[in-house]
């Protein structure tokens, strides 16, 4: 079945988009990377979700594929899923909210503490989901969680008295992450609202729920944060990952060791941690002035 779908896609590229032989070959090579990944994950193209594609995208970096090549591959992936939707193989396009890789030296957006406060302050607490959304934003910023880790967070993972959260990260690896007192306060407000909900059977242990009493999806959180940024008047293009990146950056600028940040983020490689963090040029200059032997007073 999958081979027939791919043949139909190649025919679509050739006949309807008029692609040359070389371009067709390039599209097929790039598509093969996705298909090999899905085969390894025991997924077929008709059941792929945004989370699968985000993991695939992250994996491109891990195997050493450059940013420009990543963008080209993801462009082909978007084209493929648009074809699947057009030809009735899928009702949706999971690539609609898939973010592109950053090209060149452009650093991901970061929110300052003041901007995070503005984001939270802009939430309408008179709405039933108000306290929930504030808790989501604060937990993402205070704990540096991936959005997939947040949506799967369980009540049984919270150690409130000890001020720690147990996180199930990539590869089913567990780690303990400190949680701030502010995040705990926001959770307490949400738990008060949550206690009045009708929760679906099997969903009782999830921390964050939708109005139907089921746990949230990654897409719901992405849409909420983008909407809230607009309400707060924040001009930056942000996503749930922006709060994770802001967490790491705030720690780094506060003097935390990169290895500590690596452990808190749950990164296998220190190189990955370096990608998620940045130091502004003024801070770099100050470090050189203070610590380089040529600048130290004798």
Coordinates of C-alpha atoms in Angstrom, one line a residue:
X1 CA 0.0 0.0 0.0
X2 CA 2.8 2.4 1.0
X3 CA 4.7 1.7 -2.3
X4 CA 1.5 2.6 -4.3
X5 CA 1.2 5.8 -2.3
X6 CA 4.8 6.8 -3.0
X7 CA 4.3 5.9 -6.8
X8 CA 1.3 8.2 -6.9
X9 CA 3.2 11.0 -5.2
X10 CA 6.1 10.7 -7.7
X11 CA 3.5 10.8 -10.5
X12 CA 1.9 13.9 -8.9
X13 CA 5.3 15.7 -8.7
X14 CA 6.1 14.8 -12.3
X15 CA 2.8 15.5 -14.0
X16 CA 1.1 18.2 -11.9
X17 CA 4.2 20.0 -10.6
X18 CA 6.4 19.4 -13.7
X19 CA 9.5 18.4 -11.8
X20 CA 12.6 17.4 -13.7
X21 CA 14.3 14.0 -13.2
X22 CA 17.0 15.3 -10.9
X23 CA 14.6 17.1 -8.7
X24 CA 12.3 14.0 -8.6
X25 CA 15.3 11.9 -7.5
X26 CA 16.1 14.4 -4.7
X27 CA 12.5 14.5 -3.4
X28 CA 12.5 10.7 -3.4
X29 CA 15.8 10.4 -1.5
X30 CA 14.5 12.9 1.1
X31 CA 11.2 11.1 1.4
X32 CA 13.1 7.8 1.9
X33 CA 14.6 9.3 5.1
X34 CA 11.2 9.8 6.5
X35 CA 9.9 6.4 5.4
X36 CA 12.9 4.6 6.9
X37 CA 12.3 6.5 10.2
X38 CA 8.6 5.6 10.3
X39 CA 9.4 2.0 9.5
X40 CA 11.8 1.9 12.5
X41 CA 9.0 3.4 14.6
X42 CA 6.4 1.0 13.3
X43 CA 4.3 3.8 11.9
X44 CA 2.6 4.2 8.5
X45 CA 2.1 7.5 6.7
X46 CA -1.6 7.4 7.3
X47 CA -1.3 7.5 11.1
X48 CA 1.6 9.9 11.5
X49 CA 1.1 12.7 14.0
X50 CA 2.9 16.0 14.5
X51 CA 4.9 14.5 17.4
X52 CA 6.3 11.9 15.1
X53 CA 7.4 14.5 12.6
X54 CA 9.0 16.6 15.3
X55 CA 11.0 13.7 16.5
X56 CA 12.0 13.0 12.9
X57 CA 13.1 16.6 12.5
X58 CA 15.1 16.5 15.7
X59 CA 16.8 13.3 14.5
X60 CA 18.0 15.0 11.3
X61 CA 20.2 17.2 13.4
X62 CA 21.4 14.3 15.6
X63 CA 22.8 12.5 12.5
X64 CA 24.7 15.5 11.4
X65 CA 22.4 16.9 8.6
X66 CA 22.9 20.6 8.2
X67 CA 20.2 23.3 8.7
X68 CA 19.7 24.0 5.0
X69 CA 19.4 20.3 4.2
X70 CA 17.0 19.9 7.1
X71 CA 14.8 22.7 5.6
X72 CA 14.9 21.0 2.2
X73 CA 13.9 17.6 3.6
X74 CA 11.1 19.1 5.7
X75 CA 9.8 21.0 2.7
X76 CA 9.6 17.7 0.8
X77 CA 7.8 16.2 3.8
X78 CA 5.2 19.0 3.8
X79 CA 4.7 18.5 0.1
X80 CA 4.1 14.7 0.6
X81 CA 1.5 15.2 3.3
X82 CA -0.3 17.8 1.3
X83 CA -0.5 15.2 -1.5
X84 CA -1.9 12.6 1.0
X85 CA -4.6 15.0 2.0
X86 CA -5.4 16.1 -1.5
X87 CA -5.7 12.5 -2.7
X88 CA -7.9 11.4 0.3
X89 CA -5.3 9.2 2.0
X90 CA -5.6 11.5 5.1
X91 CA -8.2 13.9 6.4
X92 CA -5.6 16.2 7.9
X93 CA -2.1 17.6 7.3
X94 CA 0.1 16.9 10.3
X95 CA 2.8 19.3 9.0
X96 CA 0.7 22.4 9.4
X97 CA 2.3 23.2 12.8
X98 CA 5.7 21.7 12.0
X99 CA 8.4 24.3 12.6
X100 CA 11.3 24.6 10.2
X101 CA 14.9 24.3 11.2
X102 CA 16.8 27.6 11.7
X103 CA 19.3 28.4 8.9
X104 CA 22.7 29.9 9.6
X105 CA 23.6 31.7 12.8
X106 CA 20.0 32.7 13.6
X107 CA 19.4 32.0 17.3
X108 CA 16.0 30.7 18.4
X109 CA 13.7 33.3 20.1
X110 CA 14.1 33.7 23.8
X111 CA 11.6 35.2 26.3
X112 CA 12.9 37.4 29.1
X113 CA 11.4 37.0 32.6
X114 CA 9.4 40.2 32.0
X115 CA 7.9 38.7 28.8
X116 CA 7.0 35.4 30.5
X117 CA 5.3 37.5 33.3
X118 CA 3.4 39.5 30.6
X119 CA 2.4 36.2 28.9
X120 CA 1.0 34.9 32.2
X121 CA -0.6 38.2 33.1
X122 CA -2.5 38.4 29.8
X123 CA -4.5 35.2 30.6
X124 CA -8.1 35.7 31.5
X125 CA -8.6 34.0 34.8
X126 CA -12.3 34.3 34.6
X127 CA -12.3 31.5 32.0
X128 CA -12.3 27.9 33.2
X129 CA -9.0 27.2 31.6
X130 CA -7.3 30.4 32.9
X131 CA -5.4 28.9 35.9
X132 CA -4.6 25.8 33.8
X133 CA -2.9 27.8 31.1
X134 CA -0.9 29.9 33.6
X135 CA 0.3 26.7 35.2
X136 CA 1.3 25.3 31.8
X137 CA 3.3 28.3 30.9
X138 CA 5.0 28.5 34.4
X139 CA 5.8 24.8 34.5
X140 CA 7.3 24.9 30.9
X141 CA 9.4 28.0 31.9
X142 CA 10.4 26.8 35.4
X143 CA 11.2 23.2 34.6
X144 CA 12.3 23.4 31.0
X145 CA 10.1 20.5 29.9
X146 CA 9.5 19.4 26.3
X147 CA 5.9 19.8 25.4
X148 CA 5.6 16.1 25.0
X149 CA 6.8 15.7 28.6
X150 CA 4.3 18.2 29.8
X151 CA 1.3 16.6 28.2
X152 CA 2.3 13.3 29.7
X153 CA 3.0 14.6 33.1
X154 CA 1.2 12.7 35.8
X155 CA 0.0 13.6 39.3
X156 CA 2.1 10.7 40.5
X157 CA 5.2 12.4 39.0
X158 CA 4.8 15.4 41.3
X159 CA 6.8 15.5 44.5
X160 CA 5.5 18.8 45.7
X161 CA 6.9 18.7 49.3
X162 CA 10.3 17.9 47.9
X163 CA 9.8 20.5 45.1
X164 CA 10.8 18.0 42.4
X165 CA 9.1 16.7 39.3
X166 CA 9.8 13.2 37.8
X167 CA 10.0 13.6 34.0
X168 CA 9.8 10.8 31.4
X169 CA 12.0 12.0 28.6
X170 CA 13.1 10.7 25.2
X171 CA 13.9 7.0 25.1
X172 CA 11.8 6.5 28.3
X173 CA 14.6 7.9 30.4
X174 CA 13.6 9.4 33.7
X175 CA 15.1 12.5 35.3
X176 CA 14.3 14.6 38.3
X177 CA 13.8 18.4 37.8
X178 CA 13.3 21.0 40.5
X179 CA 10.0 22.9 40.4
X180 CA 9.8 26.5 41.5
X181 CA 7.5 27.7 44.3
X182 CA 5.7 29.9 41.8
X183 CA 5.0 26.9 39.5
X184 CA 3.7 25.0 42.6
X185 CA 1.3 28.0 43.4
X186 CA 0.0 28.0 39.9
X187 CA -0.5 24.3 40.0
X188 CA -2.4 24.6 43.3
X189 CA -4.8 27.1 41.7
X190 CA -5.3 24.8 38.7
X191 CA -5.9 21.7 40.9
X192 CA -8.7 23.6 42.7
X193 CA -10.4 24.1 39.4
X194 CA -9.5 20.6 38.3
X195 CA -11.2 19.0 41.3
X196 CA -14.6 20.1 40.0
X197 CA -14.2 18.5 36.6
X198 CA -15.7 15.3 35.3
X199 CA -12.6 13.4 34.3
X200 CA -12.7 10.6 31.8
X201 CA -11.8 7.1 33.0
X202 CA -8.1 6.4 32.6
X203 CA -7.2 10.1 32.5
X204 CA -7.4 10.7 36.3
X205 CA -3.6 10.8 36.7
X206 CA -2.8 13.4 34.0
X207 CA -1.9 16.8 35.4
X208 CA -3.3 18.9 32.5
X209 CA -6.8 18.2 31.1
X210 CA -9.0 19.7 28.4
X211 CA -12.6 20.7 29.1
X212 CA -13.8 17.2 28.3
X213 CA -11.7 15.7 31.0
X214 CA -9.0 14.2 28.8
X215 CA -5.3 15.0 28.7
X216 CA -4.1 17.7 26.4
X217 CA -2.3 17.3 23.1
X218 CA 0.9 19.1 21.9
X219 CA -1.1 20.9 19.3
X220 CA -3.5 22.4 21.9
X221 CA -0.7 23.8 23.9
X222 CA 1.1 25.2 20.8
X223 CA -2.1 27.0 19.7
X224 CA -2.7 28.3 23.2
X225 CA 0.8 29.8 23.6
X226 CA 0.8 31.4 20.2
X227 CA -2.6 32.9 20.9
X228 CA -1.5 34.1 24.3
X229 CA 1.6 35.7 22.9
X230 CA -0.6 37.7 20.5
X231 CA -2.9 38.8 23.4
X232 CA 0.2 39.9 25.4
X233 CA 1.5 41.9 22.5
X234 CA 4.7 39.8 22.2
X235 CA 6.0 40.2 18.7
X236 CA 8.4 37.3 18.7
X237 CA 7.4 34.0 17.0
X238 CA 7.2 31.6 19.9
X239 CA 6.1 28.1 20.7
X240 CA 6.2 25.8 23.8
X241 CA 9.9 25.1 22.9
X242 CA 10.6 28.8 23.3
X243 CA 9.9 28.5 27.0
X244 CA 12.2 25.5 27.3
X245 CA 14.9 27.5 25.5
X246 CA 14.3 30.5 27.8
X247 CA 14.6 28.2 30.8
X248 CA 18.1 27.1 29.7
X249 CA 19.2 30.5 28.7
X250 CA 18.2 32.0 32.0
X251 CA 20.1 29.3 33.9
X252 CA 23.2 29.9 31.7
X253 CA 23.1 33.6 32.1
X254 CA 22.7 33.1 35.8
X255 CA 25.9 31.2 36.0
X256 CA 24.8 27.6 35.9
X257 CA 27.2 25.1 34.5
X258 CA 26.4 23.7 31.0
X259 CA 26.6 20.2 32.3
X260 CA 23.9 20.9 34.9
X261 CA 21.7 22.4 32.2
X262 CA 22.3 19.3 30.1
X263 CA 21.1 17.1 32.9
X264 CA 18.0 19.3 33.6
X265 CA 17.0 19.3 29.9
X266 CA 17.6 15.6 29.5
X267 CA 20.1 15.9 26.7
X268 CA 22.3 12.9 25.7
X269 CA 25.0 15.2 24.2
X270 CA 26.4 18.4 25.6
X271 CA 26.5 19.6 21.9
X272 CA 22.7 19.5 21.9
X273 CA 22.6 21.7 25.0
X274 CA 24.9 24.2 23.3
X275 CA 22.4 24.5 20.5
X276 CA 19.5 25.2 22.9
X277 CA 21.4 27.9 24.8
X278 CA 23.0 31.2 23.8
X279 CA 24.9 34.0 25.5
X280 CA 24.6 37.5 24.3
X281 CA 27.7 39.3 23.0
X282 CA 27.9 41.7 26.0
X283 CA 28.1 38.7 28.4
X284 CA 30.8 37.1 26.3
X285 CA 32.8 40.3 26.2
X286 CA 32.5 40.6 30.0
X287 CA 33.6 37.0 30.5
X288 CA 36.7 37.7 28.3
X289 CA 37.5 40.9 30.2
X290 CA 37.2 39.2 33.5
X291 CA 38.8 35.8 32.9
X292 CA 41.3 36.0 30.0
X293 CA 44.9 36.1 31.4
X294 CA 45.8 39.1 29.1
X295 CA 43.1 41.2 30.7
X296 CA 43.7 40.2 34.4
X297 CA 45.6 42.7 36.5
X298 CA 48.8 41.5 37.9

